[in-house]
Amino acid sequence: MKLLSVERLQVAYGRIQAVRALDLQVGEGEAVCLIGANGAGKTTTLKAIAGLLPCRGSIHFDGRSLGQQPAHAIARLGLTLVPEGRGIFPRMSVLENLQMGAYVRRDRQAVKSDLEEVFALLPRLAERKTQKAGLFSGGEQQMLALGRALMSRPRLLMLDEPSMGLAPVMVQTVFGIIRQIIQRGVSLLLVEQNAHLALKLCQRGYVLENGAVGLADPADELAANPAVRAAYLGEA
Amino acid sequence: MDILAQQIFNGLVLGSIYAVVALGYTMVYGILELINFAHGEITMMGAMVAISVIGMGLAAGLPALPLILLAMLAAIAVCMCLGLAIERFAYRPLRHAPRLAPLITAIGMSILLQNIAMLIWGKQYIPFPPVFPQGEHRLLGAHVTDVQLIILATTLLLMLALTLLVQRTPLGRAMRAIAQSQPVAQLMGVNVNRVVAATFAIGSALAAVAGVLVAANYGQAHYYMGFLLGLKAFSAAVLGGIGNIAGAMLGGLLLGLIESLGAGYIGPLTHGFLGSNYQDVFAFFVLILVLVFRPSGLLGERVVERA
């Protein structure tokens, strides 16, 4: 039984079909990436799974059909999306952002210890606990968004372009953190422009083309595939 | 009698009521970017319900203090239900409609509530029975009534409670999260409909209390009283920066002070040409002036931050 199983997913913006008949799976403890050109439907796919966009097809998470459940109900199941552009709350402090991550949880003691863990994983956040998140750099905001996602104790973490707009050093840092999150046993569905990094981090990858899966292979095979290398890894 | 001290005190009392009503406007606007024009009428309904309950209680021989509490609770309960019903049936279906649609609906709802009140309570001014303590005091040269002191204490308490709610509780955080980004709040598991409903309920409860206090202060209520009160409170919210909780409180108090001082001094300043019935001119003149130089209000956030 796969943790996440998406079949024949279709999403349209008005008359424009952004995703047409897409299938993908993520297993328990697996790290999977979606790569593809701009407009291939990567972000749309994640948003549809998270319940932010109306869609057709079937989505099962942990054996349960997500149907047309609202986004807040899906979030409660442990399926957590860190949206493109990070989506931190700029006028809230770091601490409040992290508390929002644990919004649905009622196990106060565990939330407290998770908060300590997040601060241990991301010491930069601990130093700036009371500062407004809107004042942070892009990389710090991405760290905060990751920390906030961890506060929900996700079973499947969906990350949309975590490297976007970050300085190269910061990209390394952020991917280091994502690697640590995977090592904790969190399953990952990663959308990433930087296919090179994504394929190095994940076990499997899907290449999206025009709203459908073009290729689905283990990450090392995709990284070795001449067509993928030419199109997405910047090699002639 | 010291006119300055008197007008400042009157202004604070008036302003604290504006502030409490303004909170309702600003909370809803902050979350939905909707101006709930029916909010003033909720205030009026609170006053009317309280008067009816007090009338019945007096006839039944209830003592004053429990009667006041009972009337307050009844007003709060009715207004919360009204607020919830208006949100659920008038505004929610239009949540994703063009912005003009809910605005027109809000104005329609305001007129509807006025007419309902007129049908139930009639067109006359209704006296507010003197159940509140009627004592009078001298304070720093000002003439102060018990009702005014009760108003100040109650409104300050409400403002403090609301601030704590918004700043310290999960519900308050969820409200602020929706105000900053509705989709991201949903991703955190926030049920937007439920939080919006809670916002309307809280705002309506505040309006109910304000309505009872206003009616007790002036000793009367009227089906049309919510219109100008609502307009002033809305102006106060805009003055302070609509969407901003602290701004609503500041704007309310300032507007009350300006209005009161204006009413006290407009006669001498214009050599009797304009009387205190022009007090509203002052309030709205200051509002216009502030908005010319600070369109986002005194404590308002620059709108670009939403992008």
XYZ file of C-alpha atoms in Angstrom:
543
model
C 0.000 0.000 0.000
C 1.430 3.316 -1.079
C 1.233 6.261 1.313
C 0.095 8.595 -1.462
C -1.498 7.338 -4.612
C -2.735 9.695 -7.316
C -4.603 8.353 -10.338
C -5.783 10.132 -13.471
C -5.483 13.538 -11.812
C -6.936 16.352 -13.891
C -6.826 20.015 -12.981
C -8.096 22.866 -15.121
C -7.879 26.620 -14.739
C -11.017 27.608 -16.573
C -10.572 26.144 -20.037
C -6.868 25.579 -19.694
C -6.057 22.008 -18.737
C -2.980 22.300 -16.516
C -2.801 18.650 -15.463
C -4.231 15.883 -17.645
C -4.391 12.312 -16.409
C -1.442 12.269 -14.063
C -0.509 9.199 -12.007
C 2.008 9.165 -9.212
C 2.803 7.324 -6.004
C 4.862 7.987 -2.949
C 5.667 5.097 -0.637
C 6.076 5.208 3.132
C 9.469 6.721 3.931
C 10.185 7.416 0.276
C 11.545 10.634 -1.208
C 10.148 11.394 -4.649
C 10.643 14.393 -6.880
C 8.689 15.971 -9.694
C 10.806 17.727 -12.248
C 9.870 19.409 -15.465
C 9.819 22.684 -17.316
C 7.915 25.782 -16.235
C 4.205 25.248 -16.774
C 4.480 21.460 -16.833
C 1.965 21.294 -13.979
C 4.212 20.593 -10.998
C 2.872 23.265 -8.639
C -0.680 22.625 -9.796
C -0.308 18.953 -8.906
C 0.859 19.705 -5.365
C -1.902 22.258 -4.817
C -4.533 19.822 -6.046
C -3.271 17.095 -3.708
C -3.339 19.555 -0.799
C -6.939 20.432 -1.603
C -6.329 24.014 -2.660
C -7.571 23.440 -6.214
C -10.651 21.612 -7.446
C -9.630 18.535 -9.415
C -10.821 15.286 -10.943
C -9.379 11.821 -10.599
C -8.618 9.959 -7.430
C -6.207 10.813 -4.629
C -5.652 8.357 -1.807
C -3.577 9.152 1.260
C -2.880 6.372 3.713
C -5.637 4.291 2.131
C -8.187 7.060 2.534
C -9.782 8.857 -0.403
C -9.234 12.590 -0.227
C -12.098 13.120 -2.650
C -13.029 16.761 -2.590
C -12.145 17.291 1.049
C -11.297 20.879 1.966
C -7.638 21.794 2.408
C -7.875 22.194 6.175
C -9.216 18.649 6.562
C -6.432 17.236 4.388
C -3.817 19.099 6.430
C -5.142 17.366 9.549
C -4.310 13.964 8.058
C -0.589 14.698 8.124
C -0.212 15.745 4.506
C 1.656 19.019 4.690
C 2.425 21.356 1.796
C 5.056 24.072 1.988
C 3.830 26.240 -0.872
C 5.846 27.969 -3.554
C 7.173 31.230 -2.149
C 7.203 29.633 1.334
C 3.944 31.142 2.576
C 5.181 32.243 5.952
C 3.016 34.696 7.892
C 5.043 37.908 7.578
C 3.392 39.833 10.403
C 3.771 37.024 12.902
C 6.838 36.244 14.945
C 8.922 33.140 14.305
C 7.395 31.495 17.361
C 3.851 32.277 16.227
C 4.564 30.880 12.765
C 5.768 27.663 14.366
C 2.711 27.572 16.621
C 0.535 27.872 13.527
C 2.250 24.755 12.223
C 0.968 22.895 15.280
C -2.485 24.495 15.020
C -4.394 21.218 14.703
C -2.493 19.452 17.472
C -3.847 19.197 20.999
C -0.930 17.258 22.549
C 0.657 20.274 24.203
C 3.596 18.494 25.794
C 4.631 16.887 22.527
C 4.252 20.216 20.712
C 6.590 21.756 23.242
C 9.245 19.112 22.745
C 8.839 19.317 18.959
C 9.424 23.053 19.234
C 12.704 22.364 21.038
C 13.646 19.907 18.320
C 12.901 22.395 15.557
C 15.015 25.004 17.310
C 17.813 22.449 17.674
C 17.584 21.605 13.969
C 17.343 25.264 12.967
C 19.325 27.264 15.528
C 19.014 30.396 13.426
C 15.287 30.422 14.210
C 15.890 29.989 17.930
C 18.026 33.131 17.982
C 15.267 35.158 16.361
C 12.204 33.648 17.997
C 10.398 36.919 18.649
C 11.224 38.666 15.377
C 8.612 39.223 12.686
C 9.056 36.647 9.953
C 8.514 39.247 7.220
C 11.911 40.746 8.028
C 13.729 37.508 7.214
C 15.818 36.721 4.159
C 14.479 34.212 1.648
C 16.603 31.405 3.032
C 15.588 32.084 6.602
C 11.950 32.165 5.509
C 12.403 28.792 3.836
C 13.916 27.411 7.043
C 10.978 28.800 8.979
C 8.537 27.257 6.522
C 10.285 23.877 6.945
C 10.263 24.228 10.719
C 6.606 25.160 10.658
C 5.822 22.128 8.511
C 7.683 19.873 10.971
C 5.554 21.249 13.800
C 2.548 19.548 12.208
C 4.325 16.165 12.447
C 3.814 15.490 8.743
C 3.667 11.975 7.390
C 4.108 13.263 3.876
C 5.851 16.563 3.302
C 5.278 18.273 -0.032
C 7.797 20.988 -0.856
C 7.236 23.352 -3.760
C 10.465 24.863 -5.104
C 12.369 25.154 -1.813
C 15.460 26.500 -3.601
C 13.647 29.251 -5.473
C 15.292 32.638 -5.164
C 17.954 31.478 -2.733
C 21.694 32.148 -2.893
C 23.706 29.006 -3.770
C 25.124 28.660 -0.254
C 21.643 28.898 1.190
C 20.360 26.277 -1.266
C 22.962 23.877 0.116
C 21.895 24.660 3.674
C 18.205 24.219 2.924
C 18.780 20.918 1.126
C 20.893 19.757 4.040
C 17.923 20.400 6.293
C 15.555 18.591 3.933
C 17.934 15.603 3.961
C 17.800 15.552 7.753
C 14.010 15.657 7.627
C 13.970 12.646 5.291
C 16.290 10.791 7.644
C 13.683 11.196 10.362
C 11.380 9.001 8.320
C 9.179 11.706 6.810
C 8.075 10.876 3.267
C 8.792 13.571 0.727
C 7.226 14.778 -2.488
C 9.509 17.454 -3.871
C 8.922 19.838 -6.750
C 12.150 21.456 -7.796
C 13.524 23.514 -10.685
C 16.992 22.415 -9.789
C 16.663 18.866 -11.146
C 20.266 18.072 -10.327
C 19.746 18.607 -6.599
C 16.340 16.979 -6.588
C 17.565 13.773 -8.247
C 20.513 13.561 -5.881
C 18.231 13.862 -2.860
C 15.375 11.567 -3.916
C 15.058 7.865 -4.670
C 12.598 8.221 -7.509
C 11.584 10.927 -9.890
C 8.796 11.829 -12.264
C 9.393 14.020 -15.268
C 6.300 16.069 -16.055
C 5.579 17.211 -19.575
C 2.480 19.233 -20.433
C 0.495 18.097 -17.453
C 1.272 14.391 -17.640
C 4.047 12.060 -16.573
C 6.641 11.700 -19.316
C 9.078 9.509 -17.422
C 8.962 7.726 -14.074
C 12.191 6.079 -12.982
C 14.611 5.703 -10.093
C 16.460 8.963 -9.593
C 19.882 7.641 -10.652
C 18.458 6.311 -13.910
C 16.803 9.645 -14.630
C 20.047 11.450 -13.839
C 21.822 9.176 -16.324
C 19.148 9.460 -19.019
C 20.566 11.492 -21.932
C 17.205 13.102 -22.709
C 16.776 14.218 -19.100
C 20.366 15.429 -18.962
C 19.850 17.509 -22.064
C 16.489 18.981 -21.063
C 16.745 19.452 -17.307
C 20.330 19.078 -16.186
C 21.698 21.704 -18.534
C 23.918 19.403 -20.584
C 24.173 19.453 -24.320
C -17.094 73.601 35.695
C -13.929 72.942 33.769
C -15.009 72.685 30.121
C -11.757 71.129 28.909
C -11.738 68.354 31.510
C -15.428 67.742 30.937
C -15.088 67.467 27.165
C -12.054 65.215 27.431
C -13.914 62.903 29.763
C -17.051 62.879 27.613
C -14.858 62.243 24.592
C -13.184 59.269 26.213
C -16.554 57.741 27.117
C -17.930 58.293 23.628
C -14.674 57.166 22.044
C -14.448 53.978 24.052
C -17.843 52.976 22.651
C -16.764 53.850 19.114
C -13.670 51.768 19.735
C -15.608 48.665 20.773
C -17.931 48.934 17.774
C -14.994 49.722 15.472
C -13.344 46.445 16.542
C -16.190 44.548 14.893
C -15.699 46.375 11.604
C -11.955 45.999 11.636
C -11.878 42.297 12.554
C -14.225 41.369 9.729
C -12.414 43.613 7.281
C -9.046 42.228 8.316
C -10.137 38.697 7.512
C -12.571 39.048 4.614
C -11.904 42.555 3.270
C -15.625 43.041 3.684
C -17.194 46.137 5.210
C -20.040 44.750 7.272
C -22.392 47.713 7.096
C -24.970 45.839 9.165
C -22.666 46.022 12.177
C -24.170 49.325 13.389
C -27.609 47.742 13.309
C -26.332 44.849 15.427
C -25.448 47.476 18.026
C -28.974 48.893 17.817
C -30.467 45.420 18.163
C -28.430 44.888 21.329
C -29.875 48.049 22.826
C -33.441 47.144 21.840
C -33.267 43.604 23.170
C -31.810 44.854 26.454
C -34.595 47.413 26.859
C -37.247 44.777 26.243
C -35.650 42.355 28.697
C -35.291 45.080 31.330
C -38.913 46.071 30.832
C -40.063 42.509 31.363
C -37.713 42.005 34.304
C -38.921 45.165 36.039
C -42.511 44.032 35.602
C -41.532 40.715 37.189
C -39.907 42.594 40.065
C -36.296 41.548 39.450
C -33.624 43.568 41.277
C -31.387 45.883 39.225
C -28.022 44.116 39.151
C -29.150 40.651 38.037
C -31.483 42.376 35.607
C -28.633 44.306 34.014
C -26.609 41.110 33.652
C -29.587 39.250 32.250
C -30.287 42.035 29.756
C -26.614 42.092 28.686
C -26.539 38.329 28.203
C -29.789 38.376 26.240
C -28.497 41.192 24.025
C -25.205 39.337 23.472
C -26.994 36.069 22.655
C -29.408 37.653 20.182
C -26.685 39.702 18.503
C -24.332 36.718 18.197
C -27.084 34.703 16.542
C -27.856 37.616 14.221
C -24.192 38.043 13.330
C -23.770 34.317 12.679
C -26.932 34.181 10.568
C -25.945 37.215 8.511
C -22.509 35.757 7.844
C -23.839 32.323 7.004
C -26.726 33.275 4.751
C -25.854 36.710 3.363
C -22.063 36.920 3.130
C -20.736 33.369 2.858
C -22.466 32.564 -0.433
C -20.808 35.679 -1.855
C -17.333 34.976 -0.452
C -15.840 34.587 -3.919
C -18.146 36.967 -5.754
C -16.897 40.342 -7.055
C -16.412 42.704 -4.134
C -19.333 44.953 -4.994
C -21.842 42.132 -4.393
C -21.189 41.582 -0.671
C -20.939 45.349 -0.179
C -24.426 45.908 -1.583
C -25.670 42.928 0.425
C -24.238 44.498 3.582
C -26.082 47.752 2.933
C -29.271 45.791 2.219
C -28.809 43.828 5.431
C -28.426 47.066 7.353
C -31.711 48.437 5.975
C -33.447 45.106 6.577
C -32.427 45.069 10.246
C -33.579 48.676 10.692
C -36.971 47.785 9.305
C -37.264 44.656 11.404
C -36.471 46.738 14.481
C -39.018 49.349 13.438
C -41.665 46.652 13.068
C -40.923 45.168 16.480
C -40.200 48.279 18.541
C -41.894 51.053 16.550
C -40.641 54.392 15.258
C -40.515 56.194 18.582
C -37.553 56.757 20.821
C -37.777 54.122 23.546
C -36.657 55.161 27.015
C -33.946 53.032 28.632
C -35.260 52.220 32.136
C -33.021 53.678 34.875
C -31.691 50.372 36.178
C -28.067 51.430 36.157
C -26.746 53.331 39.211
C -27.581 57.014 38.770
C -24.885 58.562 40.971
C -22.868 61.613 39.919
C -19.335 62.602 40.857
C -16.761 65.352 40.384
C -13.489 64.148 38.946
C -10.646 66.599 38.150
C -13.210 69.292 37.512
C -15.452 67.166 35.308
C -18.979 66.078 36.030
C -19.063 62.284 35.831
C -21.987 59.876 36.055
C -21.965 56.282 37.256
C -23.070 55.116 33.823
C -20.077 56.828 32.233
C -17.720 55.141 34.689
C -19.349 51.790 33.971
C -18.947 52.412 30.245
C -15.260 53.215 30.603
C -14.577 50.199 32.804
C -16.547 47.787 30.627
C -15.138 48.943 27.316
C -11.557 48.947 28.574
C -12.058 45.442 29.903
C -13.494 44.298 26.568
C -10.628 45.849 24.623
C -8.105 44.159 26.884
C -9.889 40.819 26.586
C -10.056 41.062 22.819
C -6.388 41.998 22.568
C -5.476 38.947 24.639
C -7.733 36.752 22.535
C -6.219 37.932 19.272
C -2.605 37.914 20.462
C -2.457 34.888 22.726
C -4.969 32.225 21.751
C -5.000 29.708 18.880
C -8.255 31.257 17.629
C -6.645 34.694 17.583
C -3.610 33.340 15.743
C -5.886 31.639 13.233
C -7.719 34.928 12.662
C -4.453 36.722 12.005
C -3.225 33.876 9.823
C -6.308 34.099 7.603
C -5.877 37.863 7.395
C -2.319 37.352 6.115
C -2.952 34.444 3.755
C -6.126 32.435 3.569
C -4.706 29.504 1.539
C -1.688 29.107 3.800
C -3.922 29.242 6.881
C -5.915 26.378 5.344
C -2.690 24.438 4.807
C -2.110 24.742 8.565
C -5.471 23.035 9.128
C -7.443 26.206 9.861
C -11.138 25.815 9.049
C -11.711 29.238 7.511
C -15.507 29.098 7.699
C -15.424 28.319 11.367
C -12.947 31.084 12.202
C -14.911 33.617 10.133
C -18.082 32.608 11.992
C -16.294 33.012 15.320
C -15.114 36.451 14.217
C -18.658 37.537 13.446
C -19.893 36.121 16.747
C -17.234 37.958 18.757
C -17.725 41.231 16.891
C -21.483 40.993 17.363
C -21.127 40.308 21.076
C -18.964 43.414 21.414
C -21.529 45.409 19.447
C -24.314 44.155 21.723
C -22.544 45.395 24.830
C -21.754 48.718 23.155
C -25.396 49.115 22.153
C -26.645 48.540 25.680
C -24.100 50.997 27.080
C -24.920 53.687 24.525
C -28.634 53.380 25.214
C -28.024 53.484 28.971
C -25.830 56.569 28.567
C -28.354 58.555 26.533
C -31.325 57.023 28.336
C -33.013 55.996 25.096
C -32.790 53.869 21.960
C -34.201 54.135 18.478
C -34.386 51.843 15.460
C -32.184 54.256 13.498
C -29.503 54.740 16.197
C -27.212 52.144 14.639
C -26.730 54.108 11.442
C -24.748 57.105 12.672
C -23.079 55.081 15.426
C -22.006 52.500 12.857
C -20.789 55.178 10.473
C -18.741 56.826 13.210
C -17.306 53.524 14.392
C -16.450 52.579 10.816
C -14.742 55.957 10.430
C -12.846 55.259 13.632
C -11.675 51.937 12.222
C -10.535 53.646 9.015
C -8.878 56.440 10.994
C -6.849 53.915 12.979
C -6.123 51.772 9.915
C -8.826 49.298 8.972
C -7.889 45.716 9.661
C -5.708 46.747 12.585
C -7.052 45.902 16.055
C -5.014 48.476 17.971
C -5.859 50.992 15.258
C -9.590 50.541 15.834
C -9.159 51.248 19.529
C -6.953 54.278 18.927
C -9.206 55.556 16.154
C -12.303 55.167 18.319
C -10.844 57.045 21.264
C -9.435 59.783 19.018
C -12.682 60.213 17.137
C -14.615 60.465 20.413
C -12.176 63.060 21.762
C -12.169 65.109 18.568
C -15.926 65.038 18.390
C -16.377 65.995 22.014
C -13.767 68.748 22.006
C -15.134 69.979 18.700
C -18.631 70.134 20.118
C -17.375 71.989 23.173
C -15.299 74.566 21.365
C -16.910 75.002 17.967
C -19.298 77.674 19.289
C -16.649 79.952 20.858
C -14.267 79.343 17.931
C -16.798 80.487 15.333
C -18.295 83.207 17.562
C -21.516 81.291 17.765
C -21.869 80.903 14.005
C -21.733 77.106 14.308
C -23.258 75.313 17.296
C -22.418 71.996 18.903
C -24.790 70.297 16.464
C -21.910 70.617 13.994
C -19.770 68.258 16.078
C -19.829 65.626 13.327
C -18.173 68.094 10.949
C -15.091 68.034 13.151
C -14.931 64.290 13.339
C -15.267 63.740 9.621
C -13.002 66.687 8.776
C -10.216 65.094 10.803
C -10.941 61.752 9.178
C -10.592 63.249 5.705
C -7.426 65.086 6.698
C -5.787 61.938 8.064
C -6.729 59.922 5.004
C -5.292 62.559 2.660
C -1.896 62.288 4.325
C -2.021 58.675 5.515
C -4.455 56.742 3.333
C -3.809 53.526 5.244
C -4.850 55.135 8.543
C -2.789 55.931 11.618
C -1.595 52.390 12.388
C -2.506 50.821 9.052
C -0.066 48.594 7.264
C 0.990 49.563 3.815
C -1.147 47.569 1.426
C 1.797 46.398 -0.677
C 2.705 43.975 2.070
C -0.214 41.765 1.085
C 1.293 41.027 -2.307
